[in-house]
PDB file of C-alpha atoms in Angstrom:
ATOM      1  CA  MET A   1     189.463 153.438 147.364  1.00 40.00           C
ATOM      2  CA  SER A   2     186.540 155.776 146.868  1.00 42.00           C
ATOM      3  CA  LYS A   3     185.203 157.795 149.795  1.00 49.00           C
ATOM      4  CA  ARG A   4     181.940 155.770 149.777  1.00 45.00           C
ATOM      5  CA  ILE A   5     183.791 152.440 149.895  1.00 39.00           C
ATOM      6  CA  ASN A   6     186.038 153.744 152.685  1.00 43.00           C
ATOM      7  CA  GLN A   7     182.952 154.737 154.695  1.00 47.00           C
ATOM      8  CA  GLU A   8     181.340 151.322 154.143  1.00 44.00           C
ATOM      9  CA  VAL A   9     184.534 149.502 155.146  1.00 40.00           C
ATOM     10  CA  ASP A  10     184.886 151.734 158.220  1.00 46.00           C
ATOM     11  CA  ALA A  11     181.244 151.095 159.238  1.00 48.00           C
ATOM     12  CA  SER A  12     181.631 147.348 158.706  1.00 46.00           C
ATOM     13  CA  PHE A  13     184.907 147.258 160.644  1.00 44.00           C
ATOM     14  CA  THR A  14     183.336 149.261 163.449  1.00 46.00           C
ATOM     15  CA  LEU A  15     180.385 146.955 163.943  1.00 59.00           C
ATOM     16  CA  ASN A  16     182.321 143.754 163.380  1.00 63.00           C
ATOM     17  CA  HIS A  17     185.321 144.589 165.563  1.00 74.00           C
ATOM     18  CA  TYR A  18     183.987 146.871 168.301  1.00 85.00           C
ATOM     19  CA  VAL A  19     180.631 145.336 169.158  1.00 88.00           C
ATOM     20  CA  ASN A  20     179.338 141.830 169.732  1.00 88.00           C
ATOM     21  CA  LEU A  21     175.617 142.006 169.017  1.00 87.00           C
ATOM     22  CA  ARG A  22     174.893 138.610 170.562  1.00 88.00           C
ATOM     23  CA  SER A  23     176.618 139.234 173.896  1.00 92.00           C
ATOM     24  CA  ARG A  24     175.771 142.985 173.815  1.00 94.00           C
ATOM     25  CA  VAL A  25     179.378 144.015 174.477  1.00 96.00           C
ATOM     26  CA  ILE A  26     181.043 147.129 173.085  1.00 96.00           C
ATOM     27  CA  ASN A  27     184.839 147.453 173.172  1.00 95.00           C
ATOM     28  CA  LEU A  28     185.972 151.026 173.663  1.00 94.00           C
ATOM     29  CA  THR A  29     189.711 150.972 173.036  1.00 93.00           C
ATOM     30  CA  GLY A  30     192.326 153.493 172.015  1.00 92.00           C
ATOM     31  CA  SER A  31     192.049 157.243 172.082  1.00 93.00           C
ATOM     32  CA  VAL A  32     188.958 159.078 173.310  1.00 93.00           C
ATOM     33  CA  ASP A  33     188.187 161.161 170.226  1.00 93.00           C
ATOM     34  CA  SER A  34     185.487 161.849 167.658  1.00 92.00           C
ATOM     35  CA  LYS A  35     186.062 158.452 165.988  1.00 93.00           C
ATOM     36  CA  ALA A  36     185.470 156.731 169.340  1.00 94.00           C
ATOM     37  CA  PHE A  37     182.213 158.680 169.643  1.00 94.00           C
ATOM     38  CA  ARG A  38     181.133 157.578 166.164  1.00 93.00           C
ATOM     39  CA  ARG A  39     181.895 153.908 166.955  1.00 92.00           C
ATOM     40  CA  LEU A  40     180.167 154.009 170.343  1.00 94.00           C
ATOM     41  CA  ASP A  41     177.126 155.824 168.980  1.00 95.00           C
ATOM     42  CA  MET A  42     176.796 153.369 166.098  1.00 92.00           C
ATOM     43  CA  ALA A  43     177.107 150.352 168.415  1.00 94.00           C
ATOM     44  CA  LEU A  44     174.691 151.700 171.042  1.00 95.00           C
ATOM     45  CA  THR A  45     172.150 152.656 168.381  1.00 94.00           C
ATOM     46  CA  GLU A  46     172.207 149.149 166.918  1.00 92.00           C
ATOM     47  CA  LEU A  47     172.005 147.416 170.315  1.00 95.00           C
ATOM     48  CA  GLU A  48     169.177 149.734 171.440  1.00 96.00           C
ATOM     49  CA  ARG A  49     167.310 148.966 168.205  1.00 94.00           C
ATOM     50  CA  ILE A  50     167.547 145.231 168.918  1.00 93.00           C
ATOM     51  CA  SER A  51     166.337 145.353 172.543  1.00 95.00           C
ATOM     52  CA  SER A  52     166.436 147.217 175.850  1.00 96.00           C
ATOM     53  CA  ASP A  53     168.538 144.511 177.530  1.00 97.00           C
ATOM     54  CA  PRO A  54     171.700 145.528 179.430  1.00 98.00           C
ATOM     55  CA  ILE A  55     174.852 146.503 177.538  1.00 98.00           C
ATOM     56  CA  ILE A  56     178.472 146.090 178.646  1.00 98.00           C
ATOM     57  CA  ILE A  57     181.100 148.641 177.591  1.00 98.00           C
ATOM     58  CA  ARG A  58     184.665 147.355 178.041  1.00 97.00           C
ATOM     59  CA  ILE A  59     187.189 150.175 178.284  1.00 97.00           C
ATOM     60  CA  PHE A  60     190.933 150.079 177.627  1.00 97.00           C
ATOM     61  CA  SER A  61     192.112 153.591 176.817  1.00 95.00           C
ATOM     62  CA  GLU A  62     194.956 156.000 177.401  1.00 94.00           C
ATOM     63  CA  GLY A  63     192.383 158.812 177.310  1.00 91.00           C
ATOM     64  CA  GLY A  64     192.196 161.722 174.948  1.00 90.00           C
ATOM     65  CA  ASN A  65     190.213 164.896 174.605  1.00 86.00           C
ATOM     66  CA  ALA A  66     187.974 166.038 177.496  1.00 85.00           C
ATOM     67  CA  GLU A  67     185.364 167.519 175.141  1.00 87.00           C
ATOM     68  CA  ASP A  68     185.148 164.236 173.212  1.00 92.00           C
ATOM     69  CA  ALA A  69     184.848 162.339 176.504  1.00 92.00           C
ATOM     70  CA  LEU A  70     181.871 164.531 177.423  1.00 92.00           C
ATOM     71  CA  ALA A  71     180.226 163.666 174.104  1.00 94.00           C
ATOM     72  CA  LEU A  72     180.687 159.931 174.765  1.00 96.00           C
ATOM     73  CA  LEU A  73     179.476 160.392 178.341  1.00 95.00           C
ATOM     74  CA  GLY A  74     176.339 162.132 177.085  1.00 96.00           C
ATOM     75  CA  ARG A  75     175.644 159.296 174.665  1.00 97.00           C
ATOM     76  CA  ILE A  76     176.114 156.655 177.387  1.00 97.00           C
ATOM     77  CA  ASN A  77     173.837 158.581 179.759  1.00 95.00           C
ATOM     78  CA  ASP A  78     171.173 158.930 177.054  1.00 96.00           C
ATOM     79  CA  SER A  79     170.904 155.189 176.492  1.00 97.00           C
ATOM     80  CA  ALA A  80     167.649 153.649 177.686  1.00 95.00           C
ATOM     81  CA  CYS A  81     169.517 150.371 178.238  1.00 97.00           C
ATOM     82  CA  PRO A  82     171.229 149.634 181.549  1.00 98.00           C
ATOM     83  CA  ILE A  83     174.986 150.056 181.025  1.00 97.00           C
ATOM     84  CA  THR A  84     177.765 148.196 182.823  1.00 98.00           C
ATOM     85  CA  THR A  85     181.239 149.626 182.296  1.00 97.00           C
ATOM     86  CA  GLU A  86     184.322 147.445 182.756  1.00 98.00           C
ATOM     87  CA  GLY A  87     187.908 148.677 182.979  1.00 97.00           C
ATOM     88  CA  TYR A  88     190.849 146.661 181.696  1.00 97.00           C
ATOM     89  CA  GLY A  89     194.505 147.645 181.671  1.00 96.00           C
ATOM     90  CA  GLN A  90     194.870 151.392 181.359  1.00 95.00           C
ATOM     91  CA  VAL A  91     191.791 153.574 181.835  1.00 96.00           C
ATOM     92  CA  SER A  92     193.302 157.023 182.026  1.00 93.00           C
ATOM     93  CA  SER A  93     192.677 160.698 181.599  1.00 89.00           C
ATOM     94  CA  ALA A  94     189.526 161.359 179.541  1.00 89.00           C
ATOM     95  CA  ALA A  95     188.527 157.667 179.707  1.00 94.00           C
ATOM     96  CA  ALA A  96     188.093 157.772 183.504  1.00 92.00           C
ATOM     97  CA  VAL A  97     184.715 159.512 183.326  1.00 92.00           C
ATOM     98  CA  LEU A  98     183.487 156.876 180.855  1.00 95.00           C
ATOM     99  CA  LEU A  99     184.242 154.092 183.315  1.00 95.00           C
ATOM    100  CA  ALA A 100     182.494 156.088 186.048  1.00 92.00           C
ATOM    101  CA  ALA A 101     179.396 156.534 183.839  1.00 93.00           C
ATOM    102  CA  GLY A 102     178.141 152.955 184.071  1.00 94.00           C
ATOM    103  CA  ASP A 103     175.028 152.049 186.022  1.00 94.00           C
ATOM    104  CA  HIS A 104     177.269 149.245 187.288  1.00 96.00           C
ATOM    105  CA  ARG A 105     181.062 149.394 187.201  1.00 95.00           C
ATOM    106  CA  ARG A 106     183.732 146.732 187.365  1.00 96.00           C
ATOM    107  CA  ILE A 107     187.491 146.715 186.927  1.00 95.00           C
ATOM    108  CA  SER A 108     189.935 143.862 186.516  1.00 95.00           C
ATOM    109  CA  LYS A 109     192.585 143.486 189.175  1.00 95.00           C
ATOM    110  CA  TYR A 110     195.083 144.619 186.525  1.00 96.00           C
ATOM    111  CA  CYS A 111     193.273 147.834 185.710  1.00 94.00           C
ATOM    112  CA  PHE A 112     194.918 151.119 186.605  1.00 89.00           C
ATOM    113  CA  MET A 113     193.499 154.587 186.343  1.00 87.00           C
ATOM    114  CA  MET A 114     194.989 158.044 186.074  1.00 85.00           C
ATOM    115  CA  TYR A 115     193.054 161.284 186.349  1.00 79.00           C
ATOM    116  CA  HIS A 116     194.670 164.703 185.907  1.00 73.00           C
ATOM    117  CA  GLU A 117     193.966 168.292 185.062  1.00 73.00           C
ATOM    118  CA  ASP A 118     193.820 169.237 181.396  1.00 73.00           C
ATOM    119  CA  SER A 119     196.822 170.643 179.571  1.00 75.00           C
ATOM    120  CA  LEU A 120     197.077 173.098 176.702  1.00 74.00           C
ATOM    121  CA  LYS A 121     199.618 174.171 174.127  1.00 84.00           C
ATOM    122  CA  LEU A 122     198.796 177.742 173.204  1.00 81.00           C
ATOM    123  CA  GLU A 123     200.284 180.000 170.581  1.00 86.00           C
ATOM    124  CA  GLY A 124     199.098 182.849 168.462  1.00 89.00           C
ATOM    125  CA  ARG A 125     197.274 186.027 169.308  1.00 91.00           C
ATOM    126  CA  ILE A 126     196.803 186.758 173.000  1.00 90.00           C
ATOM    127  CA  SER A 127     193.055 187.257 172.519  1.00 90.00           C
ATOM    128  CA  ASN A 128     192.787 183.801 170.909  1.00 90.00           C
ATOM    129  CA  MET A 129     194.853 182.215 173.686  1.00 87.00           C
ATOM    130  CA  ARG A 130     192.602 183.825 176.316  1.00 91.00           C
ATOM    131  CA  SER A 131     189.534 182.424 174.551  1.00 90.00           C
ATOM    132  CA  GLU A 132     191.064 178.950 174.284  1.00 86.00           C
ATOM    133  CA  LEU A 133     192.099 179.014 177.954  1.00 88.00           C
ATOM    134  CA  LYS A 134     188.617 180.146 179.011  1.00 90.00           C
ATOM    135  CA  GLU A 135     187.036 177.324 176.995  1.00 86.00           C
ATOM    136  CA  ALA A 136     189.474 174.729 178.378  1.00 83.00           C
ATOM    137  CA  ILE A 137     188.712 175.825 181.947  1.00 85.00           C
ATOM    138  CA  ARG A 138     184.964 175.585 181.238  1.00 86.00           C
ATOM    139  CA  ALA A 139     185.291 172.093 179.714  1.00 82.00           C
ATOM    140  CA  GLU A 140     187.451 170.895 182.614  1.00 83.00           C
ATOM    141  CA  HIS A 141     184.852 172.206 185.078  1.00 86.00           C
ATOM    142  CA  ILE A 142     182.058 170.345 183.270  1.00 81.00           C
ATOM    143  CA  TYR A 143     184.216 167.182 183.168  1.00 82.00           C
ATOM    144  CA  ASN A 144     184.921 167.440 186.920  1.00 82.00           C
ATOM    145  CA  LEU A 145     181.204 167.930 187.645  1.00 83.00           C
ATOM    146  CA  ALA A 146     180.476 164.815 185.570  1.00 82.00           C
ATOM    147  CA  MET A 147     182.987 162.846 187.646  1.00 79.00           C
ATOM    148  CA  GLU A 148     181.308 164.146 190.806  1.00 86.00           C
ATOM    149  CA  GLU A 149     177.903 163.097 189.466  1.00 82.00           C
ATOM    150  CA  HIS A 150     179.059 159.530 188.822  1.00 80.00           C
ATOM    151  CA  THR A 151     181.344 159.014 191.843  1.00 80.00           C
ATOM    152  CA  LYS A 152     181.468 159.902 195.525  1.00 77.00           C
ATOM    153  CA  MET A 153     184.281 162.397 194.929  1.00 74.00           C
ATOM    154  CA  ALA A 154     183.765 166.156 195.062  1.00 73.00           C
ATOM    155  CA  ALA A 155     184.486 168.122 191.903  1.00 66.00           C
TER     156      ALA A 155
END
């Protein structure tokens, strides 16, 4: 398949399988990564274009990258539409802040959450490892402040 056709298929799959335009529901499933940001951004943009009515984001995720979670969090916070987040099954690690981000939050009785400090696998030059560690500590601090902002828990 050509790159253009792949992009069209991916865009079609994203809108058809991750968002219900009629019920204004976005399903955020799988890993929290740059692809999840692209899907969420595309869905929110389309729903915001249609109206300013409330949007529901249903989350089922094992988590992922803290920096990517902050990008998704920023996009959710920037929406002019009221957002309700719902947790189902596993909502862990980087996905926890996304559940916390909703104007209204709900979880199913079968939802479980896990929140932990970040982890790194470092190798290479010591100067590069120091830089990576410094950046990871900064991102974790921002993530913890975001959790504090959206919950009653201290960073």
